[in-house]
Structure formats: structure tokens, C-alpha cells
Coordinates of C-alpha atoms in Angstrom, one line a residue:
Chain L
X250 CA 9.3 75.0 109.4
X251 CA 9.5 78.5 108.8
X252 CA 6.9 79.9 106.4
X253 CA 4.4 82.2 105.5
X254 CA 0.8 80.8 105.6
X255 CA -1.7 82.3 103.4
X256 CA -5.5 81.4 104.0
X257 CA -7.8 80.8 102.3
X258 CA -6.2 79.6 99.3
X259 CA -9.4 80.2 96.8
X260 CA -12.1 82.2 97.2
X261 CA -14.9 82.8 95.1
X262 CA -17.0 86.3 96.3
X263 CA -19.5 88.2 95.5
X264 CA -19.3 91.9 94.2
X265 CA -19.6 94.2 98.2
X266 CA -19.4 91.1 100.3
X267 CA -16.0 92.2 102.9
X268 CA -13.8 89.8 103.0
X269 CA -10.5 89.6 104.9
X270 CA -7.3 87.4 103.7
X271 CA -4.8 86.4 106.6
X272 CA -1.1 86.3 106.3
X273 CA 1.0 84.7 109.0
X274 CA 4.5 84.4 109.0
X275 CA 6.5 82.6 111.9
X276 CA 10.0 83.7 111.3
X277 CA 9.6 87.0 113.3
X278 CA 10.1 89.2 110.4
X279 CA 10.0 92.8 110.7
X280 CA 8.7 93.4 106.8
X281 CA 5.8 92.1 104.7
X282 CA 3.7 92.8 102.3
X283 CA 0.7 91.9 100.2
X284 CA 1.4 91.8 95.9
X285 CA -1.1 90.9 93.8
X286 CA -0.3 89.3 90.3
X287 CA -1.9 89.5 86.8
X288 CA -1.1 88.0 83.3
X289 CA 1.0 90.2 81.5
X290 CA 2.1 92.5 84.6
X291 CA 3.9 90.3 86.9
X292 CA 3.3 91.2 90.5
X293 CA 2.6 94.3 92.0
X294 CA 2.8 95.8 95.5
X295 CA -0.8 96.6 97.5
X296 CA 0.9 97.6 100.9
X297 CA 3.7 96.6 103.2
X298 CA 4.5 97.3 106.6
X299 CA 8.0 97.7 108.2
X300 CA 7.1 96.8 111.6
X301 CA 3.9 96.9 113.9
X302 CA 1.6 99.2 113.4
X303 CA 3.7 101.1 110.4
X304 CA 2.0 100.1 107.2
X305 CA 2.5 102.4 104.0
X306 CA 0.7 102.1 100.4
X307 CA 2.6 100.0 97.6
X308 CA 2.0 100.9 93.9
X309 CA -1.8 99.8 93.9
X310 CA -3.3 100.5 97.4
X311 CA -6.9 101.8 96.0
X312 CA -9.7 99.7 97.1
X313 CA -7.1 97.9 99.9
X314 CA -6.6 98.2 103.5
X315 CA -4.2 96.4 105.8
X316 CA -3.2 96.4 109.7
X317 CA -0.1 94.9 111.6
X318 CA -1.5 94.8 115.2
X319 CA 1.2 92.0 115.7
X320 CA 4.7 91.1 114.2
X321 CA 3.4 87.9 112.5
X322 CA 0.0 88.9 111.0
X323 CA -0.6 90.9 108.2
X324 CA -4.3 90.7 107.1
X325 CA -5.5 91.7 103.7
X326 CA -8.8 93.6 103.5
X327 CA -11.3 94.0 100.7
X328 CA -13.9 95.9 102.6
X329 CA -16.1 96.3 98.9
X330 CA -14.5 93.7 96.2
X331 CA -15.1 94.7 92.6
X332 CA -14.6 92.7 90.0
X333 CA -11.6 94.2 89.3
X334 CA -9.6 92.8 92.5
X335 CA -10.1 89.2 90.7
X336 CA -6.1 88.4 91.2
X337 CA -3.7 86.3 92.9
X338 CA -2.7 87.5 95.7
X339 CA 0.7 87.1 97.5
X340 CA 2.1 87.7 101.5
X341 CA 5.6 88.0 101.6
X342 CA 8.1 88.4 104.7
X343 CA 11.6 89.7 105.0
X344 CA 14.3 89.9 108.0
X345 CA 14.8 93.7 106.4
X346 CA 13.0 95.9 104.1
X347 CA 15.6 95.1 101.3
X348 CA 15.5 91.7 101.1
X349 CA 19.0 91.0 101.1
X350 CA 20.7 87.4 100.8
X351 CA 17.3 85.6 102.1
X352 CA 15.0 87.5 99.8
X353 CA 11.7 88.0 100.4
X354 CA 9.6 84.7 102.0
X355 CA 6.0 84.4 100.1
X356 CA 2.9 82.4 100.6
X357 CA 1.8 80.1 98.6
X358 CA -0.8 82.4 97.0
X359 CA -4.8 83.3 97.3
X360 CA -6.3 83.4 94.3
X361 CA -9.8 85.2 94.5
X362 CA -12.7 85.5 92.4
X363 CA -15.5 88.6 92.1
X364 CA -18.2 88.3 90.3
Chain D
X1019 CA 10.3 105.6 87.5
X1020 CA 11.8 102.6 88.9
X1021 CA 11.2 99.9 86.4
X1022 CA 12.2 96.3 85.9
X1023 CA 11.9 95.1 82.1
X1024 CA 12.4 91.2 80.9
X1025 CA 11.8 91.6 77.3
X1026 CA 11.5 87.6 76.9
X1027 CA 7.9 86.7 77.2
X1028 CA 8.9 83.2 76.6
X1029 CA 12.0 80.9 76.0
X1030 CA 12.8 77.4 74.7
X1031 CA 15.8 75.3 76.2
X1032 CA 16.8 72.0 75.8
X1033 CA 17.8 69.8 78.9
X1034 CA 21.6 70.0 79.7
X1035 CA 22.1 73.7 78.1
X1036 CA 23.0 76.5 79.8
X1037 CA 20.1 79.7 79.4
X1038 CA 20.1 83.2 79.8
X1039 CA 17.0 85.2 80.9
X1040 CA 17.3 88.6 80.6
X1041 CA 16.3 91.7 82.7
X1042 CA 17.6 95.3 82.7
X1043 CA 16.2 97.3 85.4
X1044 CA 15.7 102.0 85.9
X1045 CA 16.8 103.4 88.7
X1046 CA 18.2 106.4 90.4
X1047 CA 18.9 104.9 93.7
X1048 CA 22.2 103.9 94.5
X1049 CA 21.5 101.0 97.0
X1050 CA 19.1 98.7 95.4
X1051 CA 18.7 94.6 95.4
X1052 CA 18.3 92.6 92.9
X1053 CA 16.0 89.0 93.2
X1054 CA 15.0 86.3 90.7
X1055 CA 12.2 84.3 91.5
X1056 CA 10.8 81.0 89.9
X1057 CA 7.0 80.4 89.8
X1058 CA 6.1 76.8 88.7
X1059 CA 3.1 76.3 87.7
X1060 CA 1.5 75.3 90.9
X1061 CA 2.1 78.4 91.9
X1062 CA 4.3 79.2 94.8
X1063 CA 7.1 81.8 94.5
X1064 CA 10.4 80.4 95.0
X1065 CA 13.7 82.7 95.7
X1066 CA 16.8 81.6 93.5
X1067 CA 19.0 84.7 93.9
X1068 CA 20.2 88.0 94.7
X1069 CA 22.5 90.9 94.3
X1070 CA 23.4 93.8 96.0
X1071 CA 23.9 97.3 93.6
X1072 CA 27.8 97.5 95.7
X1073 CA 28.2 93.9 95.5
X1074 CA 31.1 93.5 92.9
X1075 CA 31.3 90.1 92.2
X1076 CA 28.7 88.4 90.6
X1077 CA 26.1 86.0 92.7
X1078 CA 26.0 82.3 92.3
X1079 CA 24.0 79.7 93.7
X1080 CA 24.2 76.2 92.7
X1081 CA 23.0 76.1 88.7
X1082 CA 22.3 79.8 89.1
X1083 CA 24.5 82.9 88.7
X1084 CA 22.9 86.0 87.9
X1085 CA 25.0 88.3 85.3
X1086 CA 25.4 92.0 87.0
X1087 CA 26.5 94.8 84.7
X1088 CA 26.1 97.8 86.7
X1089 CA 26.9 100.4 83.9
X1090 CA 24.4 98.6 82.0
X1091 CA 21.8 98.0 84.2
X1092 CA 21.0 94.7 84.0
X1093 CA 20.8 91.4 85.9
X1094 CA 20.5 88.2 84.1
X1095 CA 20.1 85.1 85.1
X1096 CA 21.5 82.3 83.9
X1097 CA 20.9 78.7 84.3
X1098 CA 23.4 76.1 83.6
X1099 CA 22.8 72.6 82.5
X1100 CA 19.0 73.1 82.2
X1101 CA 16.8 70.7 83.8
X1102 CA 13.2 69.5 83.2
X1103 CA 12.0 70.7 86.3
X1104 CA 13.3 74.7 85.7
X1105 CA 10.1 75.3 83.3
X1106 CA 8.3 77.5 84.8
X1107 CA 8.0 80.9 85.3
X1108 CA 10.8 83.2 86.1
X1109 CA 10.6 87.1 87.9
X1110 CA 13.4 89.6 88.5
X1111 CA 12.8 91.9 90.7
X1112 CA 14.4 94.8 92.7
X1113 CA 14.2 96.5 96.0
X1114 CA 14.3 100.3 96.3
X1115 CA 13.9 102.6 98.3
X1116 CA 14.6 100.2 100.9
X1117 CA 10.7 99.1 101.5
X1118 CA 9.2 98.1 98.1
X1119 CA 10.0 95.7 95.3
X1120 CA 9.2 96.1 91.7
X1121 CA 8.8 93.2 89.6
X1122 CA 9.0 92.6 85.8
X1123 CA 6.2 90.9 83.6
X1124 CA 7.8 87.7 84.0
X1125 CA 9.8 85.2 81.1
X1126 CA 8.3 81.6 80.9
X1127 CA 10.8 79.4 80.4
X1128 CA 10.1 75.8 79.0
X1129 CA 12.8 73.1 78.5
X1130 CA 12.7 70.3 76.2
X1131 CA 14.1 66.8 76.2

């Protein structure tokens, strides 16, 4: 089935403590990207990356970092989690950088805690 | 800026109606997508259409078409003969740029029998 896997799904950390989430997708996409979402402000891009090892900052990068060492795996990084990071957090995939007819693939979603 | 406003924060159908949610979008670009998604509440983002900026007749899928008006900037999306299962929440969204997507706030949509 082709899909992007997400893991974990919750996650419950403490403020410092590096964590790492994984994104997998097995449709050999060129794009993804990592979007985190917020009552009130919909969802909003932390990075994406066109292809391996090319990664560029979304509209909220700061306190982020990301790597695409392979096609299918885009890891999430929160090497010092704030409070502030508490979010859902969303992989997506795409054949192209613009979507196009298929639209953008997500995960089902890792919704993290700091406290 | 490129910006995507839905100016519904929530709306009320009942089952078997047809419903509009609205979304008017900023750009300068000239090639741009546009996407709505669905977001039930357990969570998962589910893709229910697009449309390209030179794409001159509107898209359809199914019980979805999506209302493009180019001069007016804006992309709605409307559902015909509502169903209990379309509450949720619905995004539109577009590409630019070619490598990022901008999102609006969201509509929640809720039907009733």
C-alpha cells in the first residue's frame, strides 16, 4: 500500500531531551516535507526537501533540523524541544514539488507534547 | 505575501444539500496549485482535489468540484448532496513557488440529519 508512515504517533517529552521523529514514504517520491499544525493557524511548513540531500527551510524552520540521506526517509529533529514545539506534526510526499493531480501524500500525524 | 484565507471558521449543512466552503487565496506567481484537504477528526489528512492556475475548466471529483475564479482569486469547494461522514475539517491550500504549500486556518464543517 503506498503510504507515508509517521512514528511515533504521540509523544510526551521533556523540555531539552533530543528527540527525532521519522517519516517514511514508499512511493519513491522526490518531495516531502514536515508541517506542523495549530488551532486557529492551520498547518504550516517546517522544511522540505526536493530530492536527497537538498533540504530548504519552510515558513517556521527555527528550533528544527532535517536530513534526506535517502529518497524515502525524512527525519524530523528537535535537538532542544521547548514547550513551544507542542504541535501536530505532519510528513508529507509528492511525485513533484507542486503537487499536481495526486496532491501531496501525508502521514497520519505525530502529535508531541513538551513540558 | 502568499496567503490562503477561508473566512468560515465553521459551517452547518444538512444531509443531502449541496455546500460551499470558501477560500480566496494572494499571489503574484503565475503557476500555482490549488488543493483541498479533509481532516476528520481522527486526524489524518485526506486529499479531495486540485487545480492548476492555467487549468481552465473547473476540477471535479466525485461529490466535489472546486469553484476557480481566476480574476477573483478564489477556489471554493463545493460539496454536493452532503453526507454525514463529510464533517470534519476542511483545508485549502496552494503550491508556490513550486516547493512549498501554504495552508489556510481551516472551515469545520458539520452536517446534520
Amino acid at each position: 500500500e503506498a503510504q507515508v508512515t509517521q512514528n511515533p504517533r504521540y509523544l510526551i517529552t521533556v523540555t531539552g531531551k533530543k528527540l527525532t521523529v521519522t517519516c517514511s514514504q514508499n512511493m519513491n517520491h522526490e518531495y516531502m516535507s514536515w508541517y506542523r499544525q495549530d488551532p486557529g493557524l492551520g498547518l504550516r511548513q517546517i522544511y522540505y526537501s526536493m530530492n536527497v540531500e537538498v533540504t530548504d527551510k519552510g515558513d517556521v524552520p527555527e528550533g528544527y533540523k532535517v536530513s534526506r540521506k535517502e529518497k524515502r526517509n525524512f527525519p524530523l529533529i528537535l535537538e532542544s524541544p521547548s514547550p513551544n514545539q507542542t504541535s501536530l506534526y505532519f510528513c508529507a510526499s509528492s511525485p513533484t514539488p507542486k503537487g499536481g493531480l495526486y496532491g501531496y501524500t501525508f502521514g497520519s500525524g505525530t502529535r508531541l507534547t513538551v513540558v | 505575501a502568499q496567503k490562503i484565507t477561508q473566512t468560515q471558521p465553521g459551517m452547518f449543512v444538512q444531509e443531502k444539500e449541496a455546500v460551499t466552503l470558501d477560500c480566496t487565496y494572494d499571489t503574484s506567481d503565475q503557476s500555482y496549485g490549488l488543493f483541498w484537504y479533509k481532516q476528520p477528526s481522527s486526524g489524518e489528512m485526506i486529499f479531495l482535489i486540485y487545480q492548476g492556475s492555467y487549468d481552465e475548466q473547473n476540477a471535479t471529483e466525485g461529490r466535489y468540484s472546486l469553484n476557480f475564479q481566476k480574476a477573483r482569486k478564489s477556489a471554493n469547494l463545493v460539496i454536493s448532496a452532503s453526507q454525514l461522514g463529510d464533517s470534519a475539517m476542511y483545508f485549502c491550500a496552494m503550491s508556490r513557488g513550486g516547493n512549498k504549500l501554504t495552508f489556510g486556518t481551516g472551515t469545520q464543517l458539520k452536517v446534520e440529519l
